[in-house]
C-alpha positions as a LaTeX table, in Angstrom:
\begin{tabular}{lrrr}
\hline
Residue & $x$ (\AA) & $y$ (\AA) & $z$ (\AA) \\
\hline
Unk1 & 12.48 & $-18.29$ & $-10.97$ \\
Unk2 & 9.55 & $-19.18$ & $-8.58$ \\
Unk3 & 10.34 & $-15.66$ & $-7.34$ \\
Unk4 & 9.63 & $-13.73$ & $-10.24$ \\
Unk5 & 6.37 & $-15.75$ & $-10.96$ \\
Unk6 & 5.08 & $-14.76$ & $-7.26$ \\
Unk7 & 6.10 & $-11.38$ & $-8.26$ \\
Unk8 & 4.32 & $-11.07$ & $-11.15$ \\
Unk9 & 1.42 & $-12.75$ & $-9.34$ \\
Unk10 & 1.51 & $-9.91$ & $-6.61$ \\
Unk11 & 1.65 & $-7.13$ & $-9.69$ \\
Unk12 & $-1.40$ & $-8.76$ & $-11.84$ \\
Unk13 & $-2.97$ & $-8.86$ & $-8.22$ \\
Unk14 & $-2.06$ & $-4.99$ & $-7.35$ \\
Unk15 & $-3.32$ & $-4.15$ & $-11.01$ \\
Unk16 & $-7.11$ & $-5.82$ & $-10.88$ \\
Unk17 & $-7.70$ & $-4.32$ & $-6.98$ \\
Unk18 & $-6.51$ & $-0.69$ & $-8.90$ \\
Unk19 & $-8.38$ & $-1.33$ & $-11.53$ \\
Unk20 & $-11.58$ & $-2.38$ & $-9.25$ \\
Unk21 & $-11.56$ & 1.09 & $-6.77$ \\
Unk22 & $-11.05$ & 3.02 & $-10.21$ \\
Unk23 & $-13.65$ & 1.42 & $-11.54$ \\
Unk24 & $-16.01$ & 1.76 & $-8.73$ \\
Unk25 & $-14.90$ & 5.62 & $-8.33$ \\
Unk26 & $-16.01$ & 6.20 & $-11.87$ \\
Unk27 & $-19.33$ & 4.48 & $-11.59$ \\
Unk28 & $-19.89$ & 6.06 & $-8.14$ \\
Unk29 & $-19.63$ & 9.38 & $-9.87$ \\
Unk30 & $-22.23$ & 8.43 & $-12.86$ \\
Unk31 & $-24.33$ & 6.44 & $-10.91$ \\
Unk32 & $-27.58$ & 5.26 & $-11.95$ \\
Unk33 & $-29.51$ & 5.77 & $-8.78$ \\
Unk34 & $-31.30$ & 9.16 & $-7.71$ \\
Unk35 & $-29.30$ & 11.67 & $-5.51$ \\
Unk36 & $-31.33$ & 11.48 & $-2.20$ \\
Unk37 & $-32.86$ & 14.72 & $-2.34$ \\
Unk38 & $-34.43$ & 13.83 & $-5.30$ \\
Unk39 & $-38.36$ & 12.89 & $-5.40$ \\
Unk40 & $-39.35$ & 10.34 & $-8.36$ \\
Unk41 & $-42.91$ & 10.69 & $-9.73$ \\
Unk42 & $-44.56$ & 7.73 & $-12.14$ \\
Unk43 & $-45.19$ & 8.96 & $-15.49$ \\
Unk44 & $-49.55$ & 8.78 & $-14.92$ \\
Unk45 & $-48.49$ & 11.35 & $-11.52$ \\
Unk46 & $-46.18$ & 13.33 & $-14.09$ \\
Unk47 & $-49.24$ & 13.59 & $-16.33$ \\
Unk48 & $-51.30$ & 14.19 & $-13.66$ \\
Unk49 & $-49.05$ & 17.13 & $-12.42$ \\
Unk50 & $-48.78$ & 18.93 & $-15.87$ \\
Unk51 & $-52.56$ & 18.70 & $-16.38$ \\
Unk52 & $-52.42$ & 21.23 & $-13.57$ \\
Unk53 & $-49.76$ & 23.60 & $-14.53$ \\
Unk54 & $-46.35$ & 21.71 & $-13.96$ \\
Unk55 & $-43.13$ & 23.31 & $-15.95$ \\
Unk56 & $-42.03$ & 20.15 & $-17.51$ \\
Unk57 & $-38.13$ & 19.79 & $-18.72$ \\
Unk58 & $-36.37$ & 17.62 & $-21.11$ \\
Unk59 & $-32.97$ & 16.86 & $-20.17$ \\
Unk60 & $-31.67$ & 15.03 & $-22.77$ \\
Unk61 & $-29.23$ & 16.13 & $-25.64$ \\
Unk62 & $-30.77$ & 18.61 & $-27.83$ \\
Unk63 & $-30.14$ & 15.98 & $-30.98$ \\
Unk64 & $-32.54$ & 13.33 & $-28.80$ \\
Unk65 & $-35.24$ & 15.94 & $-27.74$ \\
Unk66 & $-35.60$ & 17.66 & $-30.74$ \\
Unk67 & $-36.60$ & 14.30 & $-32.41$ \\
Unk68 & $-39.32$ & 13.82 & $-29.96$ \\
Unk69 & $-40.26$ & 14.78 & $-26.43$ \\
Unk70 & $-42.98$ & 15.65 & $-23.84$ \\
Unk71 & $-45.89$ & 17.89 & $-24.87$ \\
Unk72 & $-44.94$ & 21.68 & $-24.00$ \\
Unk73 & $-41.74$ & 20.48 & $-22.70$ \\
Unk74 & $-39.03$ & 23.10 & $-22.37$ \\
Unk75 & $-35.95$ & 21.30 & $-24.00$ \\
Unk76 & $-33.06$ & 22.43 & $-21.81$ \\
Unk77 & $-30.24$ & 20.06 & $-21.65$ \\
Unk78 & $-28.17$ & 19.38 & $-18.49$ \\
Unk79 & $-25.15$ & 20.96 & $-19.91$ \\
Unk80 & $-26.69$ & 24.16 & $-20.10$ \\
Unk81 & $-29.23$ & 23.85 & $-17.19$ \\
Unk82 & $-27.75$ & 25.87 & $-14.67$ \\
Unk83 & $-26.99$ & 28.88 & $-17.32$ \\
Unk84 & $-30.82$ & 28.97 & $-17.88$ \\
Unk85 & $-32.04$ & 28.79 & $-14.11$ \\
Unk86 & $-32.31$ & 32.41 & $-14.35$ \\
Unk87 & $-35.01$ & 32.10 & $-16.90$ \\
Unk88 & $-36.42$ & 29.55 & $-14.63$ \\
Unk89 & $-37.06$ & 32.15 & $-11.79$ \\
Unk90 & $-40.83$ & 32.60 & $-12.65$ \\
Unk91 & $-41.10$ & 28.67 & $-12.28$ \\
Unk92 & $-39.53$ & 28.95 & $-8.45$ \\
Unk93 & $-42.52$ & 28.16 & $-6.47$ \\
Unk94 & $-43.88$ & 25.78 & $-9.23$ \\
Unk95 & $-44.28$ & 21.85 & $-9.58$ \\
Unk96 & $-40.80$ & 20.80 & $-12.21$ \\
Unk97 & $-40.85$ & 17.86 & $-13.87$ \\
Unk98 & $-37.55$ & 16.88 & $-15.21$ \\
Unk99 & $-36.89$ & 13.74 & $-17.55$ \\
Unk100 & $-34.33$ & 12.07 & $-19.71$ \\
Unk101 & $-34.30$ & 8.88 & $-21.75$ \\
Unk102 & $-34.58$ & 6.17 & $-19.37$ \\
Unk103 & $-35.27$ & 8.38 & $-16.02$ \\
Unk104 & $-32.31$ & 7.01 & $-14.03$ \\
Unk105 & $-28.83$ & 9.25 & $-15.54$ \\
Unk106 & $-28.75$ & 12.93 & $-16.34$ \\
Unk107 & $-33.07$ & 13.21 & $-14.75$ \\
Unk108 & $-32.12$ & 12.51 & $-11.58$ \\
Unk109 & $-28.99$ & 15.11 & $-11.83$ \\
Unk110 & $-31.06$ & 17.82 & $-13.50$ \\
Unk111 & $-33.83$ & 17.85 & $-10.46$ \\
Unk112 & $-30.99$ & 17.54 & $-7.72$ \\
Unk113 & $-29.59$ & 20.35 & $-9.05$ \\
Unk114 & $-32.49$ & 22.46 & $-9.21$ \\
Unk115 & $-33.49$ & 21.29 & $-5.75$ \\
Unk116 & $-29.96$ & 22.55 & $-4.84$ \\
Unk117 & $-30.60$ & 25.75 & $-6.70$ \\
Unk118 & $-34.12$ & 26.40 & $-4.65$ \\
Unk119 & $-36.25$ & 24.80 & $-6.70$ \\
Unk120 & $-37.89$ & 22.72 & $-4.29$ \\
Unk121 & $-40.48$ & 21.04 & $-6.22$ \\
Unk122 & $-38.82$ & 20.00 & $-9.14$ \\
Unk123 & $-38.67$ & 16.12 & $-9.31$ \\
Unk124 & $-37.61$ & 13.42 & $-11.79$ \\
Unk125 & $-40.12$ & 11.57 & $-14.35$ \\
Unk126 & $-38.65$ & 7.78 & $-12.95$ \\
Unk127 & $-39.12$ & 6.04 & $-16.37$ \\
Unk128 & $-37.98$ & 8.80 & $-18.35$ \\
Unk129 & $-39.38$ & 9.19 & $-21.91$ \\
Unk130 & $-38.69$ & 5.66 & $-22.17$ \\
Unk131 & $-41.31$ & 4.78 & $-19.81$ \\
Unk132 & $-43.31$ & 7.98 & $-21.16$ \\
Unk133 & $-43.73$ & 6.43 & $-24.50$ \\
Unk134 & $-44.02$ & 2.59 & $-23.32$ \\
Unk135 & $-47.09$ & 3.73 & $-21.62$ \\
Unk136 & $-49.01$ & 5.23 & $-24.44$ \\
Unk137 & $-49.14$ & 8.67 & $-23.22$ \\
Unk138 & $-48.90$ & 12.02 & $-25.65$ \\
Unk139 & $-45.64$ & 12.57 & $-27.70$ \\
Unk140 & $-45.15$ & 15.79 & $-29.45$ \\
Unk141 & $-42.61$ & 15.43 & $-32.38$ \\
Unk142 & $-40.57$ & 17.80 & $-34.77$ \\
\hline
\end{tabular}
C-alpha cells in the first residue's frame, strides 16, 4: 500500500511540474512585456509626436476602437495589420505610434511587427488608451 501512495505522490508531482513549463510556455508566448526591438513613448511624447505629423494606430479590436480611440487614429487591428502594411507604404519613413488598451499586449506586438516589416520608427504608446484617457488628453468618439 505505501507503494501506491508514493506512486501517486510521484504522478501528482510529474502533473504540477507539466503543468508549470506549460504554463510558463503559454505565458512566454503572450507575454506582457515589450519585444526588445520595440521603443515605448509616454503618452505627453505620443502627443507630442502627432502634433508634428505622426501616423497614429489603434490596435485594439474593432468593437473596442470604434467605441472610442485616439484623435485621427487609423483603427487597424492586429489581426489584420500585416494585410494593410501595404497601405502603410506612404507612412515608411514616418514617426508610428501604435496603441492598445493598456499599452503592454497586442501594442507592443503591432510596433515589433512593423519594425520587423521596415518600419523603423513605429513605437508603442506604453500606457495604451488606458493611460491616454487617465491623463486627460483628447478622445475622439463614435
Amino acid at each position: 500500500m505505501n507503494v501506491r501512495v508514493f506512486e501517486a505522490r510521484h504522478v501528482i508531482s510529474f502533473l504540477l511540474i507539466a503543468s508549470v513549463i506549460a504554463l510558463s510556455a503559454l505565458t512566454s508566448r503572450h507575454s506582457s512585456l515589450p519585444a526588445p526591438d520595440v521603443r515605448e513613448i509616454t503618452a505627453q511624447e505620443a502627443q507630442a509626436v502627432m502634433a508634428v505629423g505622426a501616423v497614429v494606430i489603434d490596435v485594439r479590436d474593432q468593437a473596442v476602437s470604434g467605441r472610442a480611440h485616439l484623435p485621427g487614429a487609423l483603427l487597424i487591428p492586429l489581426e489584420v495589420l500585416e494585410a494593410r502594411m501595404e497601405k502603410l507604404q506612404v507612412a515608411k519613413t514616418a514617426e508610428i505610434v501604435v496603441y492598445c488598451g493598456d499599452g503592454s499586449s497586442v501594442g507592443p506586438r503591432a510596433a515589433g511587427t512593423l519594425n520587423r516589416a521596415g518600419y523603423t520608427k513605429a513605437v508603442n504608446l506604453k500606457s495604451g488608451f488606458q493611460g491616454w484617457a487617465a491623463a486627460g488628453l483628447p478622445i475622439a468618439q463614435n
